[in-house]
Amino acid sequence: MSKSTFSTDAYSKAVVNHPIIVILISLLLVVASVIGIRNIAFSTDYRVFFSEQNEQLLAFEELQNTFTKNDNIFVVIHDEDKSLFNPTSLSAIELFTEEAWQTPFSIRVDSLTNFQHTTAGDNDLIVDNLINDGAALTAVEVENVREIALNDDRLVERLISKDGRTGSINITLQLPGESRTEVPEAVAHVRAQIAEIETQYPNLQFRLTGNVMLSNALAEATIVDLKSLVPLMYGAIAICVLLLFRSISATILTSVMVLVSMFSAIGMAGWLGIVLTPPSSSAPTIIMTLGVAGSIHVLSSFFLSMNAGLVKKDAMIDSLKVNIEPVFLTVLTTVIGFLSMNFSDTPPLRDLGTISAIGILYTLVFTLFTLPAASMLLPFKKSSSGFKVNKILEPTANFVIRHHRPLLWSVAGLSILIASFIPRMELNEQYIDYFDESIEFRQDTDFAMEHLTGIYKIEYMLQVSENGGISQPEFLNEVKDFADWFREQPEVVHVQSIVETIETLNKNLHADDASFKRLPEDRDLVAQYLLLYEMSLPYGLDMNSQISIGKDATKLTVMLQNLSTSQLIDIENRARAWLASNTSIMETSEGTGSSVVFAHMAERSINSMIGGSILAIFLIGVVLMIALKSIKYGAISMVPNLLPSAIAFGIWAMFVGEMGFALSVMIAMTLGIVVDDTIHFLSKYIRGRKEQNLSPEDAIRYAYSTVGVALVITTIVLVIGFLILSQSHFLPNAGMSTLTVITISVALILDLFLLPPLLMAIDKSSNQPELAAEAH
């Protein structure tokens, strides 16, 4: 008896002969891990999607540190039947504006009513709210307000729509970042305010969007998925196991194993300080989905041995002997795949890989120790109902053997053909579309873009080399030209710059003569205008949102239509080219803002994952060659392991055509999963060849008969699990899961119809395959 065989025997007998001790140790491990759940928190900040080294994020933070932060809750107010320019609606906006200042962490509130309208006085500048006491306005005064508002570029398509039926209140927040309750607290306050004001003004609709609402939606989507998808997956696992084994004991045992694996992994994430986000919140479902596979393999062999006449203890020992190596290998390769996700530039995807890898390691421990030990304490009886799949697999094996040559070429050729569509895939996504249409944030944002303004924006910090330099006419003319260029672009909804304010001030201080609505030609005059204007502004409505403290930089904000990633990057590149050709005095930073950072995220994530995927492929290939003790079989195994991802991406390219940041980790993640079936099939094939001296044809039949059922059932469970996850309200998770379903399904087909012909082509038999098939 070899040393490895002796070790396997000793381990198997120790587990089944001392079940109480094994279970107690398992309980201690679970308790120690699960306690960490108390440290788990949910992130409510969209910035968690970006690494600290992200260049676009660094530029965004520099802009926010220079000017007033633009984290905001954007309240859209709409009247379906009439214009907002009436005393009732204007008084509602005025009331909401005043109360919005009480929003936690608010530092600024902008609306139609408190817009600082400027007019000429007696050799003076008059600055005041556009509307005071809206309820008392006469018809003439309302018409005057409407005329002013709809002819001011600083308001139209930002705080009021062109048709006058939709307005907005922009609440700017300064979040300290000291507590994870800051965002929910601010959102709850605004929602309560809306609920109260809706009772007074039932004719008005209120919608909420903005960066803060995006952060809040991310947290809410996470919680919704955890509450709905995890229980659904748990129920699906129990039903699948019950239908397979027709055994209450097996169902309870498997369900408990995946449940404790999931909770242990989440607890360990808590100990490691990992924060749950929408991408990483799918880890529990993934752990449960993948964790059940090992249990199914062990229990399948266990029932097969019992059906062959072995008593329960001997049947479990035999099952562990057969499965310990392939189960260990499948877990190892799966863990390698998930850990390679740490190459991603997106922190939540790194967290997803880490939590999933930890969970899969827990399933290994519980599958090889706790499950067999607990099986000794539970009643089991023979069961064959779940193995009727063999009636299908036996003729399938004969068909594959008989037609292995045409199958080899046709399956390989079709695979290459489908994979050839991958170059058609476009890197594209829209962060608003991260949420399905059942999410309130998505509905409200779509409404805002349709009726008022764009939610996607690019912001520029336009600088000059000296303090106070923004007053230079040459600089301001370049800013104006840049803003005008953007207004000519078809994707642009609104452009906001300091130029419009200075032009208006020049007109005001020339007795409101419209011919003076232009930039002054004197630097000192511009500086005086700005000083006079700033001194007239009320507290909270200063110019810090547009001008730096040193007066050496100003911000230009471009609101865009609902653009895809590629479209946003395209207009950003065009703007960069324009700046390079048309500016001399103006120094510019890269275009930035949350939209820009999200737009570049997918590209950055894909580039960063290339190395991770290559490393995962290399490591898994080495592991398989060492474990299978064969360079030949290890090399062969990589064909059905790499092709599923290529085929899945080809199918995705044909029917969807776009991919985003979540799909960037698919090769690394699914590689470790699809390897599992190949390992189990190859291990049984090699066992048949080496230990039983079977021909390639008979070794394939042996693999089909001993592991075929488990492969089909585990694939069904995996497909069901990821189909459930594809119902996530967070659409990157849904897309990732859908592509995983395609990959796993293709992997089973290749393992059953391509791997056997490959093996037969390599291991040439002295017997004719046709004769061997007929003999059976």
JSON list of N, CA, C and O in Angstrom, two decimals, residues 500-521:
[
{"chain": "A", "resi": 500, "resn": "GLU", "atom": "N", "xyz": [-21.12, 83.30, -18.28]},
{"chain": "A", "resi": 500, "resn": "GLU", "atom": "CA", "xyz": [-22.50, 83.81, -18.37]},
{"chain": "A", "resi": 500, "resn": "GLU", "atom": "C", "xyz": [-22.77, 84.81, -17.24]},
{"chain": "A", "resi": 500, "resn": "GLU", "atom": "O", "xyz": [-23.45, 85.83, -17.45]},
{"chain": "A", "resi": 501, "resn": "THR", "atom": "N", "xyz": [-22.23, 84.55, -16.07]},
{"chain": "A", "resi": 501, "resn": "THR", "atom": "CA", "xyz": [-22.43, 85.47, -14.93]},
{"chain": "A", "resi": 501, "resn": "THR", "atom": "C", "xyz": [-21.73, 86.80, -15.18]},
{"chain": "A", "resi": 501, "resn": "THR", "atom": "O", "xyz": [-22.30, 87.88, -14.94]},
{"chain": "A", "resi": 502, "resn": "ILE", "atom": "N", "xyz": [-20.51, 86.76, -15.67]},
{"chain": "A", "resi": 502, "resn": "ILE", "atom": "CA", "xyz": [-19.75, 87.99, -15.92]},
{"chain": "A", "resi": 502, "resn": "ILE", "atom": "C", "xyz": [-20.42, 88.80, -17.03]},
{"chain": "A", "resi": 502, "resn": "ILE", "atom": "O", "xyz": [-20.52, 90.05, -16.95]},
{"chain": "A", "resi": 503, "resn": "GLU", "atom": "N", "xyz": [-20.89, 88.14, -18.07]},
{"chain": "A", "resi": 503, "resn": "GLU", "atom": "CA", "xyz": [-21.57, 88.85, -19.15]},
{"chain": "A", "resi": 503, "resn": "GLU", "atom": "C", "xyz": [-22.84, 89.54, -18.63]},
{"chain": "A", "resi": 503, "resn": "GLU", "atom": "O", "xyz": [-23.14, 90.69, -19.00]},
{"chain": "A", "resi": 504, "resn": "THR", "atom": "N", "xyz": [-23.57, 88.84, -17.77]},
{"chain": "A", "resi": 504, "resn": "THR", "atom": "CA", "xyz": [-24.79, 89.42, -17.21]},
{"chain": "A", "resi": 504, "resn": "THR", "atom": "C", "xyz": [-24.47, 90.60, -16.32]},
{"chain": "A", "resi": 504, "resn": "THR", "atom": "O", "xyz": [-25.16, 91.64, -16.35]},
{"chain": "A", "resi": 505, "resn": "LEU", "atom": "N", "xyz": [-23.40, 90.48, -15.52]},
{"chain": "A", "resi": 505, "resn": "LEU", "atom": "CA", "xyz": [-23.00, 91.59, -14.65]},
{"chain": "A", "resi": 505, "resn": "LEU", "atom": "C", "xyz": [-22.60, 92.81, -15.48]},
{"chain": "A", "resi": 505, "resn": "LEU", "atom": "O", "xyz": [-22.90, 93.96, -15.11]},
{"chain": "A", "resi": 506, "resn": "ASN", "atom": "N", "xyz": [-21.91, 92.58, -16.59]},
{"chain": "A", "resi": 506, "resn": "ASN", "atom": "CA", "xyz": [-21.52, 93.69, -17.46]},
{"chain": "A", "resi": 506, "resn": "ASN", "atom": "C", "xyz": [-22.75, 94.40, -18.01]},
{"chain": "A", "resi": 506, "resn": "ASN", "atom": "O", "xyz": [-22.79, 95.65, -18.09]},
{"chain": "A", "resi": 507, "resn": "LYS", "atom": "N", "xyz": [-23.77, 93.64, -18.37]},
{"chain": "A", "resi": 507, "resn": "LYS", "atom": "CA", "xyz": [-25.02, 94.24, -18.85]},
{"chain": "A", "resi": 507, "resn": "LYS", "atom": "C", "xyz": [-25.70, 95.03, -17.72]},
{"chain": "A", "resi": 507, "resn": "LYS", "atom": "O", "xyz": [-26.14, 96.17, -17.92]},
{"chain": "A", "resi": 508, "resn": "ASN", "atom": "N", "xyz": [-25.77, 94.40, -16.52]},
{"chain": "A", "resi": 508, "resn": "ASN", "atom": "CA", "xyz": [-26.45, 95.06, -15.39]},
{"chain": "A", "resi": 508, "resn": "ASN", "atom": "C", "xyz": [-25.81, 96.40, -15.07]},
{"chain": "A", "resi": 508, "resn": "ASN", "atom": "O", "xyz": [-26.50, 97.41, -14.81]},
{"chain": "A", "resi": 509, "resn": "LEU", "atom": "N", "xyz": [-24.47, 96.42, -15.07]},
{"chain": "A", "resi": 509, "resn": "LEU", "atom": "CA", "xyz": [-23.76, 97.62, -14.65]},
{"chain": "A", "resi": 509, "resn": "LEU", "atom": "C", "xyz": [-23.59, 98.63, -15.78]},
{"chain": "A", "resi": 509, "resn": "LEU", "atom": "O", "xyz": [-22.86, 99.62, -15.65]},
{"chain": "A", "resi": 510, "resn": "HIS", "atom": "N", "xyz": [-24.29, 98.35, -16.89]},
{"chain": "A", "resi": 510, "resn": "HIS", "atom": "CA", "xyz": [-24.45, 99.33, -17.96]},
{"chain": "A", "resi": 510, "resn": "HIS", "atom": "C", "xyz": [-25.94, 99.55, -18.19]},
{"chain": "A", "resi": 510, "resn": "HIS", "atom": "O", "xyz": [-26.45, 99.54, -19.31]},
{"chain": "A", "resi": 511, "resn": "ALA", "atom": "N", "xyz": [-26.62, 99.76, -17.05]},
{"chain": "A", "resi": 511, "resn": "ALA", "atom": "CA", "xyz": [-28.06, 100.10, -17.05]},
{"chain": "A", "resi": 511, "resn": "ALA", "atom": "C", "xyz": [-28.90, 99.05, -17.77]},
{"chain": "A", "resi": 511, "resn": "ALA", "atom": "O", "xyz": [-29.90, 99.36, -18.41]},
{"chain": "A", "resi": 512, "resn": "ASP", "atom": "N", "xyz": [-28.49, 97.79, -17.63]},
{"chain": "A", "resi": 512, "resn": "ASP", "atom": "CA", "xyz": [-29.22, 96.66, -18.22]},
{"chain": "A", "resi": 512, "resn": "ASP", "atom": "C", "xyz": [-29.36, 96.79, -19.75]},
{"chain": "A", "resi": 512, "resn": "ASP", "atom": "O", "xyz": [-30.31, 96.31, -20.35]},
{"chain": "A", "resi": 513, "resn": "ASP", "atom": "N", "xyz": [-28.37, 97.41, -20.36]},
{"chain": "A", "resi": 513, "resn": "ASP", "atom": "CA", "xyz": [-28.35, 97.54, -21.82]},
{"chain": "A", "resi": 513, "resn": "ASP", "atom": "C", "xyz": [-27.93, 96.19, -22.41]},
{"chain": "A", "resi": 513, "resn": "ASP", "atom": "O", "xyz": [-26.80, 95.71, -22.17]},
{"chain": "A", "resi": 514, "resn": "ALA", "atom": "N", "xyz": [-28.82, 95.56, -23.18]},
{"chain": "A", "resi": 514, "resn": "ALA", "atom": "CA", "xyz": [-28.57, 94.22, -23.71]},
{"chain": "A", "resi": 514, "resn": "ALA", "atom": "C", "xyz": [-27.33, 94.18, -24.61]},
{"chain": "A", "resi": 514, "resn": "ALA", "atom": "O", "xyz": [-26.70, 93.11, -24.76]},
{"chain": "A", "resi": 515, "resn": "SER", "atom": "N", "xyz": [-26.95, 95.30, -25.21]},
{"chain": "A", "resi": 515, "resn": "SER", "atom": "CA", "xyz": [-25.78, 95.30, -26.08]},
{"chain": "A", "resi": 515, "resn": "SER", "atom": "C", "xyz": [-24.48, 95.10, -25.31]},
{"chain": "A", "resi": 515, "resn": "SER", "atom": "O", "xyz": [-23.43, 94.78, -25.90]},
{"chain": "A", "resi": 516, "resn": "PHE", "atom": "N", "xyz": [-24.53, 95.26, -23.98]},
{"chain": "A", "resi": 516, "resn": "PHE", "atom": "CA", "xyz": [-23.34, 95.05, -23.15]},
{"chain": "A", "resi": 516, "resn": "PHE", "atom": "C", "xyz": [-23.29, 93.64, -22.53]},
{"chain": "A", "resi": 516, "resn": "PHE", "atom": "O", "xyz": [-22.44, 93.39, -21.69]},
{"chain": "A", "resi": 517, "resn": "LYS", "atom": "N", "xyz": [-24.17, 92.76, -22.99]},
{"chain": "A", "resi": 517, "resn": "LYS", "atom": "CA", "xyz": [-24.13, 91.38, -22.47]},
{"chain": "A", "resi": 517, "resn": "LYS", "atom": "C", "xyz": [-22.99, 90.64, -23.19]},
{"chain": "A", "resi": 517, "resn": "LYS", "atom": "O", "xyz": [-23.19, 89.79, -24.06]},
{"chain": "A", "resi": 518, "resn": "ARG", "atom": "N", "xyz": [-21.80, 91.00, -22.78]},
{"chain": "A", "resi": 518, "resn": "ARG", "atom": "CA", "xyz": [-20.58, 90.43, -23.36]},
{"chain": "A", "resi": 518, "resn": "ARG", "atom": "C", "xyz": [-19.47, 90.55, -22.33]},
{"chain": "A", "resi": 518, "resn": "ARG", "atom": "O", "xyz": [-19.63, 91.22, -21.30]},
{"chain": "A", "resi": 519, "resn": "LEU", "atom": "N", "xyz": [-18.36, 89.92, -22.59]},
{"chain": "A", "resi": 519, "resn": "LEU", "atom": "CA", "xyz": [-17.23, 90.00, -21.67]},
{"chain": "A", "resi": 519, "resn": "LEU", "atom": "C", "xyz": [-16.56, 91.36, -21.74]},
{"chain": "A", "resi": 519, "resn": "LEU", "atom": "O", "xyz": [-16.30, 91.86, -22.85]},
{"chain": "A", "resi": 520, "resn": "PRO", "atom": "N", "xyz": [-16.26, 91.97, -20.59]},
{"chain": "A", "resi": 520, "resn": "PRO", "atom": "CA", "xyz": [-15.52, 93.24, -20.61]},
{"chain": "A", "resi": 520, "resn": "PRO", "atom": "C", "xyz": [-14.10, 93.02, -21.14]},
{"chain": "A", "resi": 520, "resn": "PRO", "atom": "O", "xyz": [-13.55, 91.91, -21.07]},
{"chain": "A", "resi": 521, "resn": "GLU", "atom": "N", "xyz": [-13.51, 94.06, -21.65]},
{"chain": "A", "resi": 521, "resn": "GLU", "atom": "CA", "xyz": [-12.16, 93.96, -22.19]},
{"chain": "A", "resi": 521, "resn": "GLU", "atom": "C", "xyz": [-11.10, 94.41, -21.19]},
{"chain": "A", "resi": 521, "resn": "GLU", "atom": "O", "xyz": [-9.91, 94.38, -21.48]}
]
